[in-house]
Amino acid sequence: MNENFEPKIAAFVCTWCTYTGADLAGTSRLKYEPNVRVLRLPCTGRIDFSLVIKAFENGADGVLISGCHPNDCHYNAGNFHARRRFAVFRKLLEFVGIDPNRVQFSWVSAAEGAKWRDVVNEVTDEIRSLGPFTEYQKLIAGSFPFQNEMSEPEVISEKEQVENVK
Amino acid sequence: MKIYKLKTGYTEFLGALLQKGKNVIAPRFAGRTLLFGKIDKAEEAVLPEKYINTVRSAKEFMFPVTEAVVEFSFRNKDVKIHDAHPEEDEKLIVGLRPCDAAAFTITDDIFNYEYKDEFYLTRRRNAALITFACESIDEACFCTSVGLKPDSIQGSDILFKKNSAGTYIAYVNSEKGQKVIDSVKELFEEVIEVVEDIPLYRDLENKMRSPLDTVKIKEWLDKNFESPLWDEYSSRCLGCGSCAYLCPTCHCFDIVDETKYSQGLRRKNWDACQFPLFTLHASGHNPREVQSKRYRQRVMHKFKYYSDRFNKTLCTGCGRCVRSCPVNLDIYQVVSELTKEETA
Amino acid sequence: MSNDIKQSSEAKKLARELLEQGKVSAVIGYAEGTLKGRVQTLIARNPLDAEKFIFNEYCVNNLAVYLTKSYRLLKSDKPVAVFLKPCDIRTVTALIQEHQIKREDIFIIGMSCQGVRNGNGLSGKCRACRMHNPQYSDAVIGEAIEEKEPEVTDPFARVKEIENMSTQERWQFWTKEFDKCIRCYACRQACPLCYCEQCIVDKTQPRWIESSAHPVGNMAWHLIRAFHLAGRCIGCGECDRVCHQNIPLSLLNMKMSKEIFDLYGYRSGVDPEAKPPLTEFKMEDNEEFIR
């Protein structure tokens, strides 16, 4: 395995707890692995598993899903529903031959900046040890046989983005 | 048209073609499913006497399930477009049935009509169709209804038929076919005299469902766009695409753009008139919003519209739609009953 | 065989009576097919059509699919009668649970069933069948059948075989199977529980599942199909039967049923009062996998 491999991790978090917790980690100047791309959703109950599949289709090596602790959900029961759904979804992934550890779950509250740091570090380590998600990357390569050279992935500054919209 | 006798069996014939470095596509098992596919060893191919027909027709080698027609990349407002091109390699499609070979002569018209479909036509030019006459049929077959026979040569570059001794006789039908024979000349022996017509093929022809009267069907369809019968017959249709996807002559497609990062492909995918999305307008209006209208479209397209435009029936009687329909909605039965309704 | 004839004639009689007396607006049942070993669906609206009804060992279709697909049929002030085998009746139960149909809108003609054939042999689902007598019906056609130990005692045997493979083997197995898919959606259309007005795969803005039959699109489609049926699939096996590419689709559904039962002790289509497991929760649900 490539020593220098750095996994790409999509983190789907709920806006009320984990997103705020991650924000707290930031304002507390806690340092953690830069591999996660945080995507904010209203509630873990809103995190449809199609999002997980989409993340894999777009080159993620792992997915982290995080929300409020049980009984703390802003919408009362969103996280309970998510818990059942993902317990089952993990089994499906496992059954088709995807390592279920590529999809990780956590409860991180708005007060748990430190826990967020730990979760991200642990998850990153774990996915790093699993290596790149070559199986899915092969599917992608097989589905998109580009004939022409790939253009550089574009990095657009915020200013440019605003310009583009105009 | 030259006639040859094949001195060896089917497997040796394929083996010789493979040895000459030919790209051979023949019916072989993919799991439990008999499909056309590229073969690397002659033994992979299933002998023609062992099957009636493949599950999917050979149309996917001219018109694949999905293919890229345009490639694009973008960076900010800078968009680059590259034309995609079909592969140019020559293919030998071996082991087709006459109904599948004839299907290409029907779809050639539409892919040459107004717009010349480069993708279809290039592949068509580069493919030789090597047909083997049917040695068995089942109750779903009805090619005699649409002017074909178990040993029709229409569309084939070479047609293989057995003689009474069980030897394959090759009827060359085109330049392309002659080239194939010439490339493995050592296996063949030219026959000059007229070859006997063995009873097997006529027996199969007679055993088949009695021919449909396509003229009468068209007359009925011309008059009955609005008929309560459509509703009655289609009420059991589940609206799946089995019939259209397996049909050798169904050729409808959908164009979609799919992107990955800052690159993408515009694809041409199989589509079917049985899906509501097929005709759904951007406004939200759907001119064929119910299954009866979609089923009518299928029948009309096969037996009326295609005939209006090209004077051909868009059907080769291969029976795949009959075999694959989950609820046994049999197009042969439907059109024959529809025409009866009028006389009654 | 004589049983078939008896059941067929009873079915004809009942269908005719129901239609003559105006108790139902239509009867959905089986009729003679055009191919050997196949039957057709017949939706009879007048008593004369009732003569065409039959019931035999080839009646493998689950007719409950018409209850949601042909929604116009149900738009009537009278109920619709449907021929249902004991296993098919679970579909109605599941549809009632999901508020798709009302019990009073359906007249269930329960067919006592010895098992049906799919092609040459006994259908896979029948090998492990433990329900030969219709429950929950408005009328029963056929005599009571003695329930006995099925030929296959563990319906999940094949699922377990795959579970025992290595992760890589499983990935190879499924990617190879999904490669055959040409996206005709026969699995979706034949499924009595796939009744969404708009399927996620038909949604184009945004496009969730790529509609092209390529490895990425096929993987996404089959995962989502299986998951949308988790805890709902009643195991009629229609997806398997209609897949002309022979993809073992019901294995995915079976796996989901097995997990749902292990986790939440729930079996689909058994209790019309029960709530489907993914629409409810318990405080003490398993969360071992959550950090």
Coordinates of C-alpha atoms in Angstrom, one line a residue, chain B residues 30-35 55-56 60 65-66 138-140 209 231-232 234-243 245-246 254 256 258-260 267 269-270 275-277 280 289-292 322-330 333, chain C residues 32-43 45 49 61 65-66 69-73 177 179-190 198 201-204 207 210-214 216 238 241-242 244-248:
Chain B
A30 CA -22.5 -15.7 -18.9
G31 CA -23.4 -17.5 -15.7
R32 CA -26.8 -19.1 -16.5
T33 CA -27.6 -16.7 -19.2
L34 CA -27.0 -17.3 -22.9
L35 CA -25.6 -14.1 -24.4
V55 CA -31.6 -14.0 -24.3
R56 CA -30.4 -10.6 -25.7
E60 CA -26.0 -4.4 -28.8
V65 CA -26.8 -0.6 -24.0
T66 CA -24.9 2.6 -23.2
D138 CA -40.4 -22.9 -29.4
E139 CA -44.0 -21.8 -29.1
A140 CA -42.9 -18.2 -28.9
R209 CA -47.7 -20.2 -35.1
D231 CA -57.2 -0.2 -22.4
E232 CA -58.5 -3.7 -22.1
S234 CA -52.9 -3.2 -21.8
S235 CA -54.4 -3.3 -18.3
R236 CA -52.2 -6.3 -17.5
C237 CA -49.0 -4.8 -18.8
L238 CA -46.7 -4.0 -15.9
G239 CA -44.8 -1.3 -17.8
C240 CA -41.4 -2.9 -17.6
G241 CA -38.9 -2.6 -20.5
S242 CA -38.2 -6.3 -21.0
C243 CA -39.9 -6.5 -24.4
Y245 CA -34.7 -4.2 -24.3
L246 CA -34.6 -7.7 -25.6
D254 CA -32.2 8.4 -24.3
V256 CA -28.0 11.8 -20.7
E258 CA -23.0 12.3 -16.7
T259 CA -20.1 14.1 -15.1
K260 CA -17.2 13.1 -12.9
R267 CA -24.3 9.1 -23.3
N269 CA -28.7 4.7 -23.5
W270 CA -31.4 2.2 -24.4
F275 CA -41.7 3.9 -19.3
P276 CA -43.6 7.0 -18.3
L277 CA -40.4 9.0 -18.3
L280 CA -42.5 13.2 -19.9
E289 CA -49.5 9.3 -19.1
V290 CA -51.2 5.9 -18.9
Q291 CA -50.0 2.5 -19.7
S292 CA -52.7 1.9 -22.4
V322 CA -43.2 -13.2 -25.7
R323 CA -40.8 -15.3 -23.7
S324 CA -39.6 -12.5 -21.4
C325 CA -42.9 -10.8 -20.6
P326 CA -43.5 -11.3 -16.8
V327 CA -47.3 -11.6 -17.3
N328 CA -47.3 -13.3 -20.7
L329 CA -48.7 -10.4 -22.6
D330 CA -48.2 -11.8 -26.0
Q333 CA -52.0 -12.8 -29.5
Chain C
E32 CA -54.4 -19.8 -19.8
G33 CA -51.1 -18.5 -21.2
T34 CA -49.8 -18.7 -24.7
L35 CA -46.7 -20.6 -23.8
K36 CA -46.2 -24.0 -22.2
G37 CA -45.9 -23.5 -18.4
R38 CA -47.0 -19.9 -18.4
V39 CA -50.2 -18.3 -17.3
Q40 CA -51.7 -14.9 -18.2
T41 CA -53.2 -12.3 -16.0
L42 CA -56.9 -11.7 -16.6
I43 CA -58.7 -8.7 -15.3
R45 CA -65.0 -6.9 -15.5
D49 CA -64.9 -13.3 -18.8
N61 CA -47.2 -14.6 -10.5
V65 CA -48.8 -6.2 -8.0
Y66 CA -51.9 -4.9 -9.8
K69 CA -49.8 -0.6 -10.4
S70 CA -53.2 -0.4 -12.0
Y71 CA -54.4 2.2 -9.6
R72 CA -57.3 3.2 -11.8
L73 CA -58.9 -0.2 -11.2
E177 CA -23.9 -10.2 -11.5
D179 CA -22.7 -6.3 -14.9
K180 CA -25.4 -8.2 -16.7
C181 CA -28.0 -5.6 -15.8
I182 CA -29.4 -3.7 -18.8
R183 CA -31.7 -1.5 -16.6
C184 CA -35.0 -2.7 -18.1
Y185 CA -36.6 -2.2 -14.6
A186 CA -38.6 -5.4 -14.9
C187 CA -37.6 -6.1 -11.2
R188 CA -39.1 -2.8 -10.2
Q189 CA -42.2 -3.1 -12.2
A190 CA -42.9 -6.7 -11.2
Q198 CA -41.8 8.5 -9.1
V201 CA -34.0 6.3 -10.6
D202 CA -36.3 8.3 -12.7
K203 CA -35.5 11.5 -10.9
T204 CA -33.3 13.6 -13.1
R207 CA -29.7 12.6 -10.8
E210 CA -27.1 7.2 -13.1
S211 CA -29.5 5.6 -15.5
S212 CA -26.8 4.2 -17.8
A213 CA -26.1 0.5 -17.6
H214 CA -22.5 0.9 -16.5
V216 CA -21.4 2.6 -11.2
E238 CA -41.0 -11.9 -8.6
R241 CA -38.4 -14.6 -11.8
V242 CA -38.7 -11.6 -14.2
H244 CA -34.2 -12.4 -17.9
Q245 CA -30.5 -11.8 -17.2
N246 CA -30.8 -14.1 -14.2
I247 CA -29.4 -11.8 -11.6
P248 CA -30.2 -13.3 -8.2

